[in-house]
Short mmCIF file of C-alpha atoms in Angstrom, two decimals:
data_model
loop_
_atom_site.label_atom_id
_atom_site.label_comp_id
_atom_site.label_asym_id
_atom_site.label_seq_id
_atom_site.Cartn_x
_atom_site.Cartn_y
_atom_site.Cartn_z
CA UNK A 85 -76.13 37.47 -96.63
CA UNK A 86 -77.47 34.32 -94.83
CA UNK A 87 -80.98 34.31 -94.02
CA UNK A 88 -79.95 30.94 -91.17
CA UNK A 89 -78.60 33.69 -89.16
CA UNK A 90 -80.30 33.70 -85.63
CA UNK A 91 -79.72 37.45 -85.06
CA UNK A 92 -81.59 40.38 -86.26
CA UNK A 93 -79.49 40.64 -89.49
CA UNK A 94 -81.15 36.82 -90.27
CA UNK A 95 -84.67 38.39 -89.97
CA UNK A 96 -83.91 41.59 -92.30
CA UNK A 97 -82.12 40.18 -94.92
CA UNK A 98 -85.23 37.42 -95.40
CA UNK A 99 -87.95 37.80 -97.99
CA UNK A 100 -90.47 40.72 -96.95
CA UNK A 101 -94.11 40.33 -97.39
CA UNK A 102 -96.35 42.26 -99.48
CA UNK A 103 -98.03 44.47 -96.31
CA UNK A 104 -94.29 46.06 -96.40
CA UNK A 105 -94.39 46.80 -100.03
CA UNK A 106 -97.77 48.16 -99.34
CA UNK A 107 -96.16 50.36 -96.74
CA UNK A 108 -93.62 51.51 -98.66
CA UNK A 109 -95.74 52.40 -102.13
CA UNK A 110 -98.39 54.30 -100.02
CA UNK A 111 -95.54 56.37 -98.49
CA UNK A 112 -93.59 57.10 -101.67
CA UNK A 113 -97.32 58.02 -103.32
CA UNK A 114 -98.13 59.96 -100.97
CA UNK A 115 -94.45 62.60 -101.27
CA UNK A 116 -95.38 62.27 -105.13
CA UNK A 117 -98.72 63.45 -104.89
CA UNK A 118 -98.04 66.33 -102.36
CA UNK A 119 -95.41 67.76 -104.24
CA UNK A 120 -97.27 67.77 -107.30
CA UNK A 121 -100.53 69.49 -105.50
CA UNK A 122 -98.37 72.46 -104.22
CA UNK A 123 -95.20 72.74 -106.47
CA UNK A 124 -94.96 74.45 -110.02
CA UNK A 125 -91.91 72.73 -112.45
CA UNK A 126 -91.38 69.64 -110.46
CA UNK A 127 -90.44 71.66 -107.44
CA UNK A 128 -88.46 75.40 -106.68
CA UNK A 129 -84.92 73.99 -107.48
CA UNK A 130 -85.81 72.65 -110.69
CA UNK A 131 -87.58 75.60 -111.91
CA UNK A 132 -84.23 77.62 -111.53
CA UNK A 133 -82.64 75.30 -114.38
CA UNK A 134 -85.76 75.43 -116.19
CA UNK A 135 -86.33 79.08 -116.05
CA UNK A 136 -82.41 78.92 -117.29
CA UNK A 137 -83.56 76.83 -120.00
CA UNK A 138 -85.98 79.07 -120.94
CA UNK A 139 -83.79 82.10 -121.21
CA UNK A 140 -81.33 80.11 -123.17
CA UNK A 141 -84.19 79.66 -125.74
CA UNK A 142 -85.14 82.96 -125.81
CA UNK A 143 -81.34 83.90 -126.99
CA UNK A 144 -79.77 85.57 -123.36
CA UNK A 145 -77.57 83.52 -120.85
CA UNK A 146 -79.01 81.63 -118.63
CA UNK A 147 -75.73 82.58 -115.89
CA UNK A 148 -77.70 86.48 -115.66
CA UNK A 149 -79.51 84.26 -113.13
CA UNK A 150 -76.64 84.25 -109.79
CA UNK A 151 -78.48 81.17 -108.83
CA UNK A 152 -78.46 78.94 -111.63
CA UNK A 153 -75.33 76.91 -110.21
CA UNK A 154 -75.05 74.29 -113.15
CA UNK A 155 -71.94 73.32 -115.81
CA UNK A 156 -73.39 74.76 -119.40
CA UNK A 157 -74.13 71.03 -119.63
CA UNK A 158 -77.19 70.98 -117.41
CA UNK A 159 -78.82 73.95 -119.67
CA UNK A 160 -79.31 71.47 -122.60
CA UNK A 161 -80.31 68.60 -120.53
CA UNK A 162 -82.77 71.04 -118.87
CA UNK A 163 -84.16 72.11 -122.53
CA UNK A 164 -86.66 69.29 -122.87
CA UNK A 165 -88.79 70.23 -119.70
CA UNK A 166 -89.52 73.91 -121.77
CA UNK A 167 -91.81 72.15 -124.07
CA UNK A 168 -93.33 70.03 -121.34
CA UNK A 169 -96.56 71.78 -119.94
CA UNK A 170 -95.86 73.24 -116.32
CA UNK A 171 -98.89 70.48 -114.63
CA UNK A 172 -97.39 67.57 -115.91
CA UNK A 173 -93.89 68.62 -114.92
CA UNK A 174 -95.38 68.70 -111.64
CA UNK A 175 -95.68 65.89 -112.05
CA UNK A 176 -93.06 64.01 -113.68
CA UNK A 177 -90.19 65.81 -112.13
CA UNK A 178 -91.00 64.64 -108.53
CA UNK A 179 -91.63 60.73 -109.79
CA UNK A 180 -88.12 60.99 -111.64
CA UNK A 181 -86.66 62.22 -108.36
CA UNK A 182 -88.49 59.52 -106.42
CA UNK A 183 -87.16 56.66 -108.94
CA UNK A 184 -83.48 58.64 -108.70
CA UNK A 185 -83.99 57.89 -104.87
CA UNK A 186 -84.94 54.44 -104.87
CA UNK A 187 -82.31 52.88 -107.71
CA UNK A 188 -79.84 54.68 -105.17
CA UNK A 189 -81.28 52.63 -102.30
CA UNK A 190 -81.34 49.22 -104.62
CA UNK A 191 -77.58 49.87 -105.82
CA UNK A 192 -76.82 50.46 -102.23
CA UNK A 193 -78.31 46.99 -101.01
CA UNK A 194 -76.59 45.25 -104.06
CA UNK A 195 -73.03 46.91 -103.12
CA UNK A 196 -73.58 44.88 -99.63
CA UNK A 197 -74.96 42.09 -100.99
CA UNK A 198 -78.28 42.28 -99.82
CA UNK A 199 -81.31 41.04 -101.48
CA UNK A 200 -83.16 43.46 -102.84
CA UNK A 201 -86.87 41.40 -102.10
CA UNK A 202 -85.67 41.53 -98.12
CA UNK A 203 -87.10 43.28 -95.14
CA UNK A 204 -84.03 45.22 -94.83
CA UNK A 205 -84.82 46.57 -98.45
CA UNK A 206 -88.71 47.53 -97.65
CA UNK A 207 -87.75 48.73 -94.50
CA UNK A 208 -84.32 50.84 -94.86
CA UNK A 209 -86.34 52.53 -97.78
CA UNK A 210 -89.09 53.22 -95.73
CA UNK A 211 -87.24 54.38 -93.14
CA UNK A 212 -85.37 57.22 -95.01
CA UNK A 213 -88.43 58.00 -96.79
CA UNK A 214 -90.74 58.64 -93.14
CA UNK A 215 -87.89 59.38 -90.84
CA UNK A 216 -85.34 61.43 -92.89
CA UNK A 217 -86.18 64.91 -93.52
CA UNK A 218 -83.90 65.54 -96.35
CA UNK A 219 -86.28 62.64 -97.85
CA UNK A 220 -89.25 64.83 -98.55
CA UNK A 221 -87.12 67.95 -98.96
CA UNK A 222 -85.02 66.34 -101.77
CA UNK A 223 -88.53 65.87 -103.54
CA UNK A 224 -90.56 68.83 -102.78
CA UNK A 225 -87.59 70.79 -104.34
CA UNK A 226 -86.80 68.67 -107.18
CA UNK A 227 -82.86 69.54 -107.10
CA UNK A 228 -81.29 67.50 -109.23
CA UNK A 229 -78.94 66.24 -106.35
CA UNK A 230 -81.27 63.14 -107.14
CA UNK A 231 -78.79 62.30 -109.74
CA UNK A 232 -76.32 61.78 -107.81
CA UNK A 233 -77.82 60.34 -104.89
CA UNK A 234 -78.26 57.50 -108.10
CA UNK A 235 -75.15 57.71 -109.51
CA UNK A 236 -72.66 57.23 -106.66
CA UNK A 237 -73.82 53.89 -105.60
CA UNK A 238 -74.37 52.72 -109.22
CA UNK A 239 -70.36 54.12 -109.33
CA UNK A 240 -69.33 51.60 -106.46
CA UNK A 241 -71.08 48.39 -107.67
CA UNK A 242 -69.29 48.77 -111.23
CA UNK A 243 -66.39 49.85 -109.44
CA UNK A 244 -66.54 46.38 -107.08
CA UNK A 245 -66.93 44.14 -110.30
CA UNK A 246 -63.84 45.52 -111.51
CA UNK A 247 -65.06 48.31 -113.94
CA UNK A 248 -63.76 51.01 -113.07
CA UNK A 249 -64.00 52.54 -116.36
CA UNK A 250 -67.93 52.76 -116.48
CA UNK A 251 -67.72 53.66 -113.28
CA UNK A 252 -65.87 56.82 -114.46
CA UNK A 253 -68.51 57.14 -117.05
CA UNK A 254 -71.20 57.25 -114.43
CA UNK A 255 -69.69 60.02 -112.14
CA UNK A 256 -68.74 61.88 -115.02
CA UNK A 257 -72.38 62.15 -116.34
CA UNK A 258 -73.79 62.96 -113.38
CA UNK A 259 -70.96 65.49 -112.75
CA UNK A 260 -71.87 67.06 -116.46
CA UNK A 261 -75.56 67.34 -114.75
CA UNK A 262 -74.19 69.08 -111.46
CA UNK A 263 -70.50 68.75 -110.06
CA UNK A 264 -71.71 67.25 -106.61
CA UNK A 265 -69.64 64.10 -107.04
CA UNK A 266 -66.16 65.40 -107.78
CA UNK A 267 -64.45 64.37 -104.93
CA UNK A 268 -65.01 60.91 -105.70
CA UNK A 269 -62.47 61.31 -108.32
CA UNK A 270 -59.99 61.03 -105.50
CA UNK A 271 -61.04 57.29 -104.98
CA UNK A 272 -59.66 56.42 -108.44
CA UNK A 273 -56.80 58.59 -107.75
CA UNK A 274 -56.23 56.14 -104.81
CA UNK A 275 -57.12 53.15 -106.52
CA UNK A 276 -54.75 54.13 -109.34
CA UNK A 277 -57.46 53.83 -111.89
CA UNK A 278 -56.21 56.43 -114.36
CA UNK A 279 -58.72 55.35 -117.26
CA UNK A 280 -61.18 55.48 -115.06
CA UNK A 281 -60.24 58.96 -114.35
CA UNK A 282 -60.08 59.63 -117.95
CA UNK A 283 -63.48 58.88 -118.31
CA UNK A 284 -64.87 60.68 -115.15
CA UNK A 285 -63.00 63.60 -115.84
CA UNK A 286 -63.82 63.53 -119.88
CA UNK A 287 -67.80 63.21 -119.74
CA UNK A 288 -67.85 66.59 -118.28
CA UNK A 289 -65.79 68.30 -120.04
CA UNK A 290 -67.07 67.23 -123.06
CA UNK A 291 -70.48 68.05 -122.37
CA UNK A 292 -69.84 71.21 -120.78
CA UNK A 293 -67.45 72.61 -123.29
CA UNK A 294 -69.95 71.54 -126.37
CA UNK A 295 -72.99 72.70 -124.45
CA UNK A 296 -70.97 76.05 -123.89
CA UNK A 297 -70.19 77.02 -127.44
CA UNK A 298 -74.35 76.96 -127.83
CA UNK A 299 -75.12 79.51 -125.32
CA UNK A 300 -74.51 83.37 -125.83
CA UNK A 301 -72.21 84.01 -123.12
CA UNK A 302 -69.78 80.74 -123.21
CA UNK A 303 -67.59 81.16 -120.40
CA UNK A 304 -70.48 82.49 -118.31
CA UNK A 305 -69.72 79.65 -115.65
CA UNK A 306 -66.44 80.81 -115.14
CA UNK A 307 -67.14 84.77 -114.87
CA UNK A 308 -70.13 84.92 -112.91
CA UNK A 309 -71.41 81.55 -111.18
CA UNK A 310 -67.64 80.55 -109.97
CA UNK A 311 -66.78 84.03 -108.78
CA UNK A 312 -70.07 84.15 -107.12
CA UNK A 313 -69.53 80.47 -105.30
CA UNK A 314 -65.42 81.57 -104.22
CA UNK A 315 -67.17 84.83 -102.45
CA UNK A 316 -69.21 82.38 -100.37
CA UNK A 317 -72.55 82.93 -102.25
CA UNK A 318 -74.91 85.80 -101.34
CA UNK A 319 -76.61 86.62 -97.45
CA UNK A 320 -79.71 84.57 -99.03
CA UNK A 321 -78.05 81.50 -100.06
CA UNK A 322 -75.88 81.68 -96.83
CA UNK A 323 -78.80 80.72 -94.55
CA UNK A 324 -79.77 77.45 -95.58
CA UNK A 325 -76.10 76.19 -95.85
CA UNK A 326 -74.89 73.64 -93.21
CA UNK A 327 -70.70 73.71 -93.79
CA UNK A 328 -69.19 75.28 -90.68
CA UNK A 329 -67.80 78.25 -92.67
CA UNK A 330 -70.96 79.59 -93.33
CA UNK A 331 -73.10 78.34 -90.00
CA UNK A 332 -70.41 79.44 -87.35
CA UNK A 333 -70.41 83.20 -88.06
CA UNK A 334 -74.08 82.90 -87.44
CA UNK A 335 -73.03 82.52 -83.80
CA UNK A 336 -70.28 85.19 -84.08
CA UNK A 337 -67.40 82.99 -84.91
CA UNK A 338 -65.04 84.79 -87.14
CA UNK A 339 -65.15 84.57 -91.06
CA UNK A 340 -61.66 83.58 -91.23
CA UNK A 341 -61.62 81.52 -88.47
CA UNK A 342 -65.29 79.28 -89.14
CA UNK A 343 -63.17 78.88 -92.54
CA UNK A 344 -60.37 77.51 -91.09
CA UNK A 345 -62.27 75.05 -89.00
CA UNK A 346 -63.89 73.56 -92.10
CA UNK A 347 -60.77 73.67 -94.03
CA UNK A 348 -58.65 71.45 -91.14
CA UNK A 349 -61.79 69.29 -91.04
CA UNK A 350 -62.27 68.13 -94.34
CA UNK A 351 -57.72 67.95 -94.42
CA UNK A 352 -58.68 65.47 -91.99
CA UNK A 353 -61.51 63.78 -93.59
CA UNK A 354 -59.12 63.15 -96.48
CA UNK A 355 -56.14 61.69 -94.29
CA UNK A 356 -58.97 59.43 -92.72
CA UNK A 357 -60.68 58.23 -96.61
CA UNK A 358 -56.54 58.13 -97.64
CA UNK A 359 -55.74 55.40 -94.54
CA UNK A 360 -59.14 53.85 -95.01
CA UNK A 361 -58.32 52.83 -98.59
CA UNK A 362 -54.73 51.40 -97.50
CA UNK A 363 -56.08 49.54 -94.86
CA UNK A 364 -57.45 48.03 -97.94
CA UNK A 365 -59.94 45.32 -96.06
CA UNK A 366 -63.88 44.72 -96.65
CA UNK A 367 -64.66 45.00 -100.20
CA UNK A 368 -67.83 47.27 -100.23
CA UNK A 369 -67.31 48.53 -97.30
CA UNK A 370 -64.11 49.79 -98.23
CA UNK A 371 -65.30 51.19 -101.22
CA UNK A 372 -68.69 52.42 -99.52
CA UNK A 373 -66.54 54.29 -96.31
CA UNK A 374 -63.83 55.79 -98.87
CA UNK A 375 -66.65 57.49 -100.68
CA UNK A 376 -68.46 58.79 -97.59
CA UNK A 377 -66.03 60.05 -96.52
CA UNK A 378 -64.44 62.05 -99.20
CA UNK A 379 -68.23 63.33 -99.45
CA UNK A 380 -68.22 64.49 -96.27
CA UNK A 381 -65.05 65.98 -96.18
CA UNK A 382 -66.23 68.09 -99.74
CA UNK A 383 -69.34 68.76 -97.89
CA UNK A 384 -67.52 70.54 -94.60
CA UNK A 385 -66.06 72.67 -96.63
CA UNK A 386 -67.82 73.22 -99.57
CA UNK A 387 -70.24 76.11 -100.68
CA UNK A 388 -73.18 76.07 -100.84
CA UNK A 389 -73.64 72.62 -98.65
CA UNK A 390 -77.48 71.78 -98.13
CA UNK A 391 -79.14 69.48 -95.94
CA UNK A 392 -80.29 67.40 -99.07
CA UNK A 393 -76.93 66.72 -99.68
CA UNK A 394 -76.99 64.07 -97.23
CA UNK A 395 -78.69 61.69 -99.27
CA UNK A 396 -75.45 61.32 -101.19
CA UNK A 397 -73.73 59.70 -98.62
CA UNK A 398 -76.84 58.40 -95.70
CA UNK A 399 -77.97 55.55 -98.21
CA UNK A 400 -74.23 53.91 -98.32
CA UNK A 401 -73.78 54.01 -94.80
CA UNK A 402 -77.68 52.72 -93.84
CA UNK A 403 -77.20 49.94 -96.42
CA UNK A 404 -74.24 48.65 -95.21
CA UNK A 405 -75.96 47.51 -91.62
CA UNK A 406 -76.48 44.03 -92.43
CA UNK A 407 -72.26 43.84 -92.45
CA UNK A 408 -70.10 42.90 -89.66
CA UNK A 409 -68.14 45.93 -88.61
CA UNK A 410 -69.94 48.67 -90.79
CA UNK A 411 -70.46 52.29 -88.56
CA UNK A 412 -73.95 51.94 -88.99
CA UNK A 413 -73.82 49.32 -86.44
CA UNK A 414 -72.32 51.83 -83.94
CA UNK A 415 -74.71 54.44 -82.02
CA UNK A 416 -73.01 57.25 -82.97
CA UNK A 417 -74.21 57.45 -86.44
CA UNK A 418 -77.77 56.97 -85.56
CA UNK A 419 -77.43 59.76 -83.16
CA UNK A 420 -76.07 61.77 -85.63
CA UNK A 421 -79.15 61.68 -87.69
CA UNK A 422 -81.39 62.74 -84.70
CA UNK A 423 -82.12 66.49 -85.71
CA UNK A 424 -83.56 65.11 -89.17
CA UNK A 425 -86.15 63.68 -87.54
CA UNK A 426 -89.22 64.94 -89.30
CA UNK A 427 -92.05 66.64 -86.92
CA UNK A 428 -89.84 67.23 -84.02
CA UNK A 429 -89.92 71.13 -82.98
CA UNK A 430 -86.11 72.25 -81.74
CA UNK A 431 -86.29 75.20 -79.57
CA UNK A 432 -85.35 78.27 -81.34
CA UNK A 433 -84.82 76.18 -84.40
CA UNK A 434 -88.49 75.68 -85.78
CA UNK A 435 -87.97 78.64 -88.72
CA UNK A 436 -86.67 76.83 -92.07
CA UNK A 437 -83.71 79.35 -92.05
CA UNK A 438 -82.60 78.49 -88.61
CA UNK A 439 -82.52 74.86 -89.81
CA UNK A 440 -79.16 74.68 -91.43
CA UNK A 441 -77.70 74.49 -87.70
CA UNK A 442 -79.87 70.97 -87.07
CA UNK A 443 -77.93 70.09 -90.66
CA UNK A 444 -74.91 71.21 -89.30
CA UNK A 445 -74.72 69.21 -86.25
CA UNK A 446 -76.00 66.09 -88.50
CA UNK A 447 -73.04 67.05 -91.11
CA UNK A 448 -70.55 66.99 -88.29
CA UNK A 449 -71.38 64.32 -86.25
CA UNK A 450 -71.62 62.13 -89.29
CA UNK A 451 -68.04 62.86 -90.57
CA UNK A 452 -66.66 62.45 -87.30
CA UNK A 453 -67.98 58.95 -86.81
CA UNK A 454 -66.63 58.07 -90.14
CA UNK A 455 -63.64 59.32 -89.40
CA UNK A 456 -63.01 57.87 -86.23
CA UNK A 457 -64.01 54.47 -87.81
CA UNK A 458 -61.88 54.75 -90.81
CA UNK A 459 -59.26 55.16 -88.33
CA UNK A 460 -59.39 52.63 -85.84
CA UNK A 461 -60.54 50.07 -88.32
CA UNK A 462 -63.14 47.51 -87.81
CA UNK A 463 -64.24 44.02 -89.47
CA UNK A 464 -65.25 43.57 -92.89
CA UNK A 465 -68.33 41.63 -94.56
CA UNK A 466 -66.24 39.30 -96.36
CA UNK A 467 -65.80 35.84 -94.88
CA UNK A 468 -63.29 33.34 -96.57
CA UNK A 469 -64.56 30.13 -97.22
CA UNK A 470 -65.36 27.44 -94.73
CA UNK A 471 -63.42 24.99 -94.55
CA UNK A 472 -64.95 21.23 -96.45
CA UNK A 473 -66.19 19.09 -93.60
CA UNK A 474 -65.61 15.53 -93.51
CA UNK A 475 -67.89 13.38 -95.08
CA UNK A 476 -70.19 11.67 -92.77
CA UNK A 477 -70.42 8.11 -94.85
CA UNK A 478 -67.26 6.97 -93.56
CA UNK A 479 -67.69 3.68 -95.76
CA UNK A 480 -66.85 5.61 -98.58
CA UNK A 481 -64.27 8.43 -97.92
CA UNK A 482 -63.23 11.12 -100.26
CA UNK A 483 -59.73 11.31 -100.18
CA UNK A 484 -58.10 8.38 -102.74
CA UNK A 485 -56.09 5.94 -100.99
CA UNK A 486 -52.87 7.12 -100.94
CA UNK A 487 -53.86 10.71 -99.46
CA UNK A 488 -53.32 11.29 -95.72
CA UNK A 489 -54.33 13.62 -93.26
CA UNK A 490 -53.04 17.02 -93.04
CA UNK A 491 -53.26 17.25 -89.31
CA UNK A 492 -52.53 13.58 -87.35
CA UNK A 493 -55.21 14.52 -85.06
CA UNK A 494 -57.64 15.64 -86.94
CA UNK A 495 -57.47 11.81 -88.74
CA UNK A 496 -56.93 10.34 -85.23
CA UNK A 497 -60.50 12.18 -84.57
CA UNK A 498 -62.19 10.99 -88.16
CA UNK A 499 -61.18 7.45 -87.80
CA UNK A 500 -58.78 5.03 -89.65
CA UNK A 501 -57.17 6.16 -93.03
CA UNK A 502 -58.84 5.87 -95.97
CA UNK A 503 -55.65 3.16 -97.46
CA UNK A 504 -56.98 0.86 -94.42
CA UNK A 505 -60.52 0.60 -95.88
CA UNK A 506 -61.16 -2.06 -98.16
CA UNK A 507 -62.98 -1.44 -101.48
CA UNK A 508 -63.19 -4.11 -103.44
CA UNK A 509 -65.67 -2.64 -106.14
CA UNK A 510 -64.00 0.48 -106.75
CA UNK A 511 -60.58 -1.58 -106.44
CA UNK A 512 -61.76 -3.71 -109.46
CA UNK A 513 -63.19 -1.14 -111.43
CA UNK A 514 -60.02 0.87 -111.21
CA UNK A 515 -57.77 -2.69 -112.18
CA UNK A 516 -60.34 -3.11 -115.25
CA UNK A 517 -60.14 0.45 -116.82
CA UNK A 518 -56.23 0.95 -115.58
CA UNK A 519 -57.44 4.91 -114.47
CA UNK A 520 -57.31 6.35 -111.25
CA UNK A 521 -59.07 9.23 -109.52
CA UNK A 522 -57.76 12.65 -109.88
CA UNK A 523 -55.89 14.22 -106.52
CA UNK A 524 -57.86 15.93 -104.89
CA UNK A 525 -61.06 14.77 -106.49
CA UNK A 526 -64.35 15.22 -104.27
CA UNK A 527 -62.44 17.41 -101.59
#
């Protein structure tokens, strides 16, 4: 990112000043502090996989619980927290979620290429944290969605350096913590990394297979939780969930049919991540968009599908608006994101059940945007080279002697050729040591 740029995208990418990173601190602080005043276990969603935990201890299966969602994996990492008191995992649960948040953001900005000591940095961050809903929810609740929200932009900067493999790794460990990120698998499909694969498919299993054999009911995951997520969860679950299949019968649509809209959409969200890849321009970008939007697609179709689930995929896109051509330069996005504005009262939407229609709309409009600019394509962030400009000493060209212009007007424009110049010293020098310069040399 140039910081000589006279646009807006000059200003954010330059060096912010402490009052931002005052800012920012206070507001982070302040979602730590007032989740730890009024939440027990680092928040309601992580006391489900600690309260699973804690049955696993006491010898029964932590799947009796419907709602306990997790691989058997997830029950061993969650074993530490039972011997952590309950007031200072009030504590340390919703700063682990907080730092989950922000490495997201800072492997976001370094996907892009931008500096992570910018404006854009301080004030992106700050942004999502005051003017994103899902924000505060994602910490007040303490899901462990926060791991992902980590892991998938930590996926894409290994995967743009070329290693894919730990890349795999990555995915795969979050996936053994909660299988939020398995579509992504898909990009290395398309990228035709099978190692890669290997490794994100691998982690998982491992875990979850080894984790298994401890508990008392081993194939619990596959008898009661995936049984239970194939019937479209329970009427409780069913309200907070923003994939068309389970908002549209809310409104009297059809089972069958709000199924079948979801289904086509997310067939179509693939196509769109499938051309997007061959269209195979822009670098992050490419990488970023792919991922989106074979998030997106999971997430129209997918049960359950939350509203916090939208940190997986906001960061990429919001980090990418220092870039030529990215979609969060468009308005569409932006308007997308309208009914998570925090504070604002919708009419006959202000009860938190009814809210998974405001996610809805957000869900939707999102992966149409994407879609529609995977398809039509756009301009990357990469820029080739520039091209070497002439030196301005014209007593002592560059090129060697016998060199000429590529172009006869570009040398009619720069002057005489270099062979007409007379240089007696470096003549002499080059008679008394017999060498010569190197083609090329000093171009």
């Amino acid at each position: 990112m140039s910081e000589r740029k006279s646009d807006i995208s000059g200003w954010l990418v330059r060096r912010a000043t402490w009052h931002l990173w005052a800012a920012l601190g206070a507001v982070l602080a302040a979602l730590v502090a007032r989740t730890a005043r009024v939440t027990s276990d680092g928040g309601m969603d992580n006391a489900i996989v600690v309260r699973a935990a804690r049955v696993w201890w006491a010898g029964s299966s932590p799947y009796d619980d419907s709602h306990f969602l997790y691989l058997p994996s997830a029950v061993l990492a969650a074993a530490p927290q039972v011997l952590i008191p309950r007031g200072a995992l009030s504590v340390l649960v919703p700063v682990a979620v907080t730092g989950c948040l922000v490495g997201g953001w800072a492997c976001a900005l370094r996907l892009h290429g931008v500096p992570l000591r910018s404006r854009f940095a301080v004030l992106g961050l700050l942004g999502l944290a005051a003017g994103f809903a899902p924000f505060a929810h994602l910490v007040l609740l303490g899901n462990w969605t926060a791991t992902a929200v980590l892991a998938l932009p930590l996926a894409l900067l290994l995967a743009g350096r070329g290693r894919w493999v730990a890349a795999g790794l990555v995915i795969g460990a979050a996936a053994a913590l909660k299988p939020l990120l398995a579509p992504v698998g898909l990009l290395f499909v398309f990228a035709g990394r099978w190692r890669g694969l290997a490794a994100l498919v691998g982690v998982p299993v491992v875990a979850s297979v080894g984790a298994a054999l401890l508990l008392p009911d081993p194939a619990g995951f596959f008898t009661r939780t995936l049984p239970f997520l194939l019937s479209g969860d329970d009427s409780f679950v069913r309200l907070y969930e923003a994939s068309p299949g389970a908002v549209l019968p809310r409104v009297g649509v059809p089972g069958v049919l709000a199924g079948g809209i979801g289904l086509a959409g997310a067939g179509a969200g693939l196509g769109c991540a499938w051309w997007r890849w061959r269209r195979g321009d822009g670098g992050a970008l490419r990488l970023a968009e792919t991922a989106v939007m074979l998030m997106l697609s999971a997430f129209l179709v997918a049960r359950p599908s939350y509203d916090h689930y939208l940190l997986v995929v906001v960061p990429l896109v919001v980090a990418g608006l220092p870039c030529a051509g990215a979609v969060a330069r468009g308005p569409w996005f932006w308007l997308a994101l309208v009914p998570q504005l925090p504070g604002v009262s919708w009419p006959y939407l202000e009860g938190v059940q009814r809210r998974a229609f405001r996610d809805a709309v957000t869900l939707c409009g999102m992966a149409v945007t994407l879609a529609v600019h995977c398809g039509r394509g756009g301009r990357s962030c990469w820029r080739p080279p520039p091209l070497p400009v002439p030196s301005s000493r014209a007593a002592a060209p560059s090129a060697p002697p016998a060199a000429a212009p590529l172009d006869p007007a570009v040398g009619s424009a720069l002057g005489p050729p270099a062979s007409s110049v007379h240089h007696p010293t470096r003549s002499a020098g080059r008679r008394a040591s017999g060498a010569s310069e190197p083609p090329g040399a000093g171009e």
